[in-house]
Amino acid sequence: MYLFGTILIICGIVAASIATVSYTLVTRGNTAALAYGRAGTRGALLAVLGVVLLIMYLFLARRYDIQYVYDYSSADLEFGFRVAAMWAGQPGSFVVWALWGLLAAQLLVRRT
C-alpha cells in the first residue's frame, strides 16, 4: 500500500510539473505545448483521484495498521463518518484541496 500511494503521489507531482512547464511555454508563444499542458493536468487529476480512492479504501477496509487510519478512525464509526474521517487530518485536507483545485483546472482546460 505504501509503495502504491507513493507512486501515485510522485506521478501526480510529475504530471503537475509537466503541466506547469507546458503552460509556461504556451504563454511565451509555443502553442504546441498546449497539448502537453492538458495531458499533464489530466494526469495530475487521475493521480489525485487514485490517492483519494486509496485513502477511501483504507478507511472503509478499516486498515488500522496504517497510522493515518488509526489516528482518525475507529471501529465503531458508521459508514458516513468513516468517509468523512478521510479528510480529518492535515494530509487528507491537502488531498481534498488538490482534488478540488484539479477539478476546477479541468474546467479551465476545456475553455482554452
mmCIF file with all atom_site columns, C-alpha atoms in Angstrom:
data_model
loop_
_atom_site.group_PDB
_atom_site.id
_atom_site.type_symbol
_atom_site.label_atom_id
_atom_site.label_alt_id
_atom_site.label_comp_id
_atom_site.label_asym_id
_atom_site.label_entity_id
_atom_site.label_seq_id
_atom_site.pdbx_PDB_ins_code
_atom_site.Cartn_x
_atom_site.Cartn_y
_atom_site.Cartn_z
_atom_site.occupancy
_atom_site.B_iso_or_equiv
_atom_site.pdbx_formal_charge
_atom_site.auth_seq_id
_atom_site.auth_comp_id
_atom_site.auth_asym_id
_atom_site.auth_atom_id
_atom_site.pdbx_PDB_model_num
ATOM 1   C CA . MET A 1 1   ? 0.000   0.000  0.000   1.00 0.00 ? 1   MET A CA 1
ATOM 2   C CA . TYR A 1 2   ? 2.754   2.428  0.906   1.00 0.00 ? 2   TYR A CA 1
ATOM 3   C CA . LEU A 1 3   ? 4.516   1.914  -2.403  1.00 0.00 ? 3   LEU A CA 1
ATOM 4   C CA . PHE A 1 4   ? 1.331   2.335  -4.450  1.00 0.00 ? 4   PHE A CA 1
ATOM 5   C CA . GLY A 1 5   ? 0.432   5.568  -2.656  1.00 0.00 ? 5   GLY A CA 1
ATOM 6   C CA . THR A 1 6   ? 3.960   6.882  -3.055  1.00 0.00 ? 6   THR A CA 1
ATOM 7   C CA . ILE A 1 7   ? 3.934   6.080  -6.765  1.00 0.00 ? 7   ILE A CA 1
ATOM 8   C CA . LEU A 1 8   ? 0.610   7.897  -7.187  1.00 0.00 ? 8   LEU A CA 1
ATOM 9   C CA . ILE A 1 9   ? 1.935   10.977 -5.410  1.00 0.00 ? 9   ILE A CA 1
ATOM 10  C CA . ILE A 1 10  ? 5.133   11.010 -7.479  1.00 0.00 ? 10  ILE A CA 1
ATOM 11  C CA . CYS A 1 11  ? 3.119   10.600 -10.695 1.00 0.00 ? 11  CYS A CA 1
ATOM 12  C CA . GLY A 1 12  ? 0.886   13.489 -9.650  1.00 0.00 ? 12  GLY A CA 1
ATOM 13  C CA . ILE A 1 13  ? 3.864   15.734 -8.958  1.00 0.00 ? 13  ILE A CA 1
ATOM 14  C CA . VAL A 1 14  ? 5.475   14.837 -12.291 1.00 0.00 ? 14  VAL A CA 1
ATOM 15  C CA . ALA A 1 15  ? 2.218   15.419 -14.193 1.00 0.00 ? 15  ALA A CA 1
ATOM 16  C CA . ALA A 1 16  ? 1.618   18.753 -12.463 1.00 0.00 ? 16  ALA A CA 1
ATOM 17  C CA . SER A 1 17  ? 5.198   19.792 -13.244 1.00 0.00 ? 17  SER A CA 1
ATOM 18  C CA . ILE A 1 18  ? 4.717   18.908 -16.908 1.00 0.00 ? 18  ILE A CA 1
ATOM 19  C CA . ALA A 1 19  ? 1.510   20.949 -16.969 1.00 0.00 ? 19  ALA A CA 1
ATOM 20  C CA . THR A 1 20  ? 3.196   23.916 -15.305 1.00 0.00 ? 20  THR A CA 1
ATOM 21  C CA . VAL A 1 21  ? 6.162   23.946 -17.687 1.00 0.00 ? 21  VAL A CA 1
ATOM 22  C CA . SER A 1 22  ? 3.918   23.410 -20.709 1.00 0.00 ? 22  SER A CA 1
ATOM 23  C CA . TYR A 1 23  ? 1.529   26.223 -19.847 1.00 0.00 ? 23  TYR A CA 1
ATOM 24  C CA . THR A 1 24  ? 4.511   28.494 -19.176 1.00 0.00 ? 24  THR A CA 1
ATOM 25  C CA . LEU A 1 25  ? 5.771   27.719 -22.674 1.00 0.00 ? 25  LEU A CA 1
ATOM 26  C CA . VAL A 1 26  ? 2.310   28.457 -24.084 1.00 0.00 ? 26  VAL A CA 1
ATOM 27  C CA . THR A 1 27  ? 2.379   31.934 -22.533 1.00 0.00 ? 27  THR A CA 1
ATOM 28  C CA . ARG A 1 28  ? 5.693   32.511 -24.332 1.00 0.00 ? 28  ARG A CA 1
ATOM 29  C CA . GLY A 1 29  ? 4.158   31.699 -27.701 1.00 0.00 ? 29  GLY A CA 1
ATOM 30  C CA . ASN A 1 30  ? 4.766   27.955 -28.048 1.00 0.00 ? 30  ASN A CA 1
ATOM 31  C CA . THR A 1 31  ? 1.220   26.781 -28.828 1.00 0.00 ? 31  THR A CA 1
ATOM 32  C CA . ALA A 1 32  ? 2.412   23.222 -29.479 1.00 0.00 ? 32  ALA A CA 1
ATOM 33  C CA . ALA A 1 33  ? 2.942   22.815 -25.719 1.00 0.00 ? 33  ALA A CA 1
ATOM 34  C CA . LEU A 1 34  ? -0.794  23.259 -25.073 1.00 0.00 ? 34  LEU A CA 1
ATOM 35  C CA . ALA A 1 35  ? -1.490  19.556 -25.620 1.00 0.00 ? 35  ALA A CA 1
ATOM 36  C CA . TYR A 1 36  ? 1.187   18.626 -23.079 1.00 0.00 ? 36  TYR A CA 1
ATOM 37  C CA . GLY A 1 37  ? -0.299  21.051 -20.574 1.00 0.00 ? 37  GLY A CA 1
ATOM 38  C CA . ARG A 1 38  ? -3.722  19.488 -20.954 1.00 0.00 ? 38  ARG A CA 1
ATOM 39  C CA . ALA A 1 39  ? -2.299  15.988 -20.646 1.00 0.00 ? 39  ALA A CA 1
ATOM 40  C CA . GLY A 1 40  ? -0.321  16.964 -17.555 1.00 0.00 ? 40  GLY A CA 1
ATOM 41  C CA . THR A 1 41  ? -3.401  18.447 -15.925 1.00 0.00 ? 41  THR A CA 1
ATOM 42  C CA . ARG A 1 42  ? -5.426  15.321 -16.646 1.00 0.00 ? 42  ARG A CA 1
ATOM 43  C CA . GLY A 1 43  ? -2.606  13.121 -15.399 1.00 0.00 ? 43  GLY A CA 1
ATOM 44  C CA . ALA A 1 44  ? -2.394  15.049 -12.141 1.00 0.00 ? 44  ALA A CA 1
ATOM 45  C CA . LEU A 1 45  ? -6.157  14.728 -11.705 1.00 0.00 ? 45  LEU A CA 1
ATOM 46  C CA . LEU A 1 46  ? -6.009  10.975 -12.270 1.00 0.00 ? 46  LEU A CA 1
ATOM 47  C CA . ALA A 1 47  ? -3.173  10.617 -9.767  1.00 0.00 ? 47  ALA A CA 1
ATOM 48  C CA . VAL A 1 48  ? -5.037  12.601 -7.101  1.00 0.00 ? 48  VAL A CA 1
ATOM 49  C CA . LEU A 1 49  ? -8.216  10.604 -7.771  1.00 0.00 ? 49  LEU A CA 1
ATOM 50  C CA . GLY A 1 50  ? -6.133  7.473  -7.257  1.00 0.00 ? 50  GLY A CA 1
ATOM 51  C CA . VAL A 1 51  ? -4.886  8.818  -3.922  1.00 0.00 ? 51  VAL A CA 1
ATOM 52  C CA . VAL A 1 52  ? -8.463  9.649  -2.872  1.00 0.00 ? 52  VAL A CA 1
ATOM 53  C CA . LEU A 1 53  ? -9.666  6.160  -3.784  1.00 0.00 ? 53  LEU A CA 1
ATOM 54  C CA . LEU A 1 54  ? -6.729  4.588  -1.960  1.00 0.00 ? 54  LEU A CA 1
ATOM 55  C CA . ILE A 1 55  ? -7.414  6.590  1.203   1.00 0.00 ? 55  ILE A CA 1
ATOM 56  C CA . MET A 1 56  ? -11.110 5.761  0.939   1.00 0.00 ? 56  MET A CA 1
ATOM 57  C CA . TYR A 1 57  ? -10.307 2.072  0.622   1.00 0.00 ? 57  TYR A CA 1
ATOM 58  C CA . LEU A 1 58  ? -8.021  2.193  3.654   1.00 0.00 ? 58  LEU A CA 1
ATOM 59  C CA . PHE A 1 59  ? -10.701 3.822  5.800   1.00 0.00 ? 59  PHE A CA 1
ATOM 60  C CA . LEU A 1 60  ? -13.566 1.622  4.602   1.00 0.00 ? 60  LEU A CA 1
ATOM 61  C CA . ALA A 1 61  ? -11.483 -1.551 4.962   1.00 0.00 ? 61  ALA A CA 1
ATOM 62  C CA . ARG A 1 62  ? -10.534 -0.430 8.496   1.00 0.00 ? 62  ARG A CA 1
ATOM 63  C CA . ARG A 1 63  ? -6.809  -0.783 7.887   1.00 0.00 ? 63  ARG A CA 1
ATOM 64  C CA . TYR A 1 64  ? -5.661  0.260  11.341  1.00 0.00 ? 64  TYR A CA 1
ATOM 65  C CA . ASP A 1 65  ? -2.102  -0.813 10.550  1.00 0.00 ? 65  ASP A CA 1
ATOM 66  C CA . ILE A 1 66  ? -1.865  2.479  8.615   1.00 0.00 ? 66  ILE A CA 1
ATOM 67  C CA . GLN A 1 67  ? -1.102  5.289  11.071  1.00 0.00 ? 67  GLN A CA 1
ATOM 68  C CA . TYR A 1 68  ? -3.392  7.848  9.406   1.00 0.00 ? 68  TYR A CA 1
ATOM 69  C CA . VAL A 1 69  ? -6.383  5.487  9.572   1.00 0.00 ? 69  VAL A CA 1
ATOM 70  C CA . TYR A 1 70  ? -5.513  4.554  13.148  1.00 0.00 ? 70  TYR A CA 1
ATOM 71  C CA . ASP A 1 71  ? -5.361  8.211  14.201  1.00 0.00 ? 71  ASP A CA 1
ATOM 72  C CA . TYR A 1 72  ? -8.629  9.386  12.630  1.00 0.00 ? 72  TYR A CA 1
ATOM 73  C CA . SER A 1 73  ? -10.943 6.373  12.640  1.00 0.00 ? 73  SER A CA 1
ATOM 74  C CA . SER A 1 74  ? -12.316 3.756  14.989  1.00 0.00 ? 74  SER A CA 1
ATOM 75  C CA . ALA A 1 75  ? -14.228 0.501  14.699  1.00 0.00 ? 75  ALA A CA 1
ATOM 76  C CA . ASP A 1 76  ? -17.496 1.989  15.973  1.00 0.00 ? 76  ASP A CA 1
ATOM 77  C CA . LEU A 1 77  ? -17.788 4.727  13.319  1.00 0.00 ? 77  LEU A CA 1
ATOM 78  C CA . GLU A 1 78  ? -20.646 4.443  10.855  1.00 0.00 ? 78  GLU A CA 1
ATOM 79  C CA . PHE A 1 79  ? -20.038 4.459  7.104   1.00 0.00 ? 79  PHE A CA 1
ATOM 80  C CA . GLY A 1 80  ? -20.610 8.197  6.611   1.00 0.00 ? 80  GLY A CA 1
ATOM 81  C CA . PHE A 1 81  ? -18.283 9.114  9.435   1.00 0.00 ? 81  PHE A CA 1
ATOM 82  C CA . ARG A 1 82  ? -15.557 6.828  8.099   1.00 0.00 ? 82  ARG A CA 1
ATOM 83  C CA . VAL A 1 83  ? -15.828 8.548  4.718   1.00 0.00 ? 83  VAL A CA 1
ATOM 84  C CA . ALA A 1 84  ? -15.678 11.964 6.417   1.00 0.00 ? 84  ALA A CA 1
ATOM 85  C CA . ALA A 1 85  ? -12.694 10.856 8.517   1.00 0.00 ? 85  ALA A CA 1
ATOM 86  C CA . MET A 1 86  ? -10.631 10.660 5.334   1.00 0.00 ? 86  MET A CA 1
ATOM 87  C CA . TRP A 1 87  ? -10.340 14.474 5.410   1.00 0.00 ? 87  TRP A CA 1
ATOM 88  C CA . ALA A 1 88  ? -9.893  14.781 9.179   1.00 0.00 ? 88  ALA A CA 1
ATOM 89  C CA . GLY A 1 89  ? -6.131  15.201 9.265   1.00 0.00 ? 89  GLY A CA 1
ATOM 90  C CA . GLN A 1 90  ? -3.798  17.592 7.515   1.00 0.00 ? 90  GLN A CA 1
ATOM 91  C CA . PRO A 1 91  ? -2.748  15.127 4.768   1.00 0.00 ? 91  PRO A CA 1
ATOM 92  C CA . GLY A 1 92  ? -6.392  14.434 3.961   1.00 0.00 ? 92  GLY A CA 1
ATOM 93  C CA . SER A 1 93  ? -7.117  18.150 3.781   1.00 0.00 ? 93  SER A CA 1
ATOM 94  C CA . PHE A 1 94  ? -4.246  18.620 1.333   1.00 0.00 ? 94  PHE A CA 1
ATOM 95  C CA . VAL A 1 95  ? -5.631  15.826 -0.834  1.00 0.00 ? 95  VAL A CA 1
ATOM 96  C CA . VAL A 1 96  ? -9.162  17.239 -0.870  1.00 0.00 ? 96  VAL A CA 1
ATOM 97  C CA . TRP A 1 97  ? -7.901  20.708 -1.795  1.00 0.00 ? 97  TRP A CA 1
ATOM 98  C CA . ALA A 1 98  ? -5.715  19.228 -4.524  1.00 0.00 ? 98  ALA A CA 1
ATOM 99  C CA . LEU A 1 99  ? -8.744  17.346 -5.830  1.00 0.00 ? 99  LEU A CA 1
ATOM 100 C CA . TRP A 1 100 ? -10.953 20.459 -5.884  1.00 0.00 ? 100 TRP A CA 1
ATOM 101 C CA . GLY A 1 101 ? -8.188  22.510 -7.487  1.00 0.00 ? 101 GLY A CA 1
ATOM 102 C CA . LEU A 1 102 ? -7.617  19.959 -10.224 1.00 0.00 ? 102 LEU A CA 1
ATOM 103 C CA . LEU A 1 103 ? -11.342 19.597 -10.879 1.00 0.00 ? 103 LEU A CA 1
ATOM 104 C CA . ALA A 1 104 ? -11.519 23.372 -11.310 1.00 0.00 ? 104 ALA A CA 1
ATOM 105 C CA . ALA A 1 105 ? -8.446  23.216 -13.547 1.00 0.00 ? 105 ALA A CA 1
ATOM 106 C CA . GLN A 1 106 ? -10.262 20.744 -15.791 1.00 0.00 ? 106 GLN A CA 1
ATOM 107 C CA . LEU A 1 107 ? -12.957 23.342 -16.371 1.00 0.00 ? 107 LEU A CA 1
ATOM 108 C CA . LEU A 1 108 ? -10.302 25.877 -17.319 1.00 0.00 ? 108 LEU A CA 1
ATOM 109 C CA . VAL A 1 109 ? -8.507  23.391 -19.578 1.00 0.00 ? 109 VAL A CA 1
ATOM 110 C CA . ARG A 1 110 ? -11.691 22.882 -21.582 1.00 0.00 ? 110 ARG A CA 1
ATOM 111 C CA . ARG A 1 111 ? -12.006 26.627 -22.154 1.00 0.00 ? 111 ARG A CA 1
ATOM 112 C CA . THR A 1 112 ? -8.526  27.012 -23.673 1.00 0.00 ? 112 THR A CA 1
#
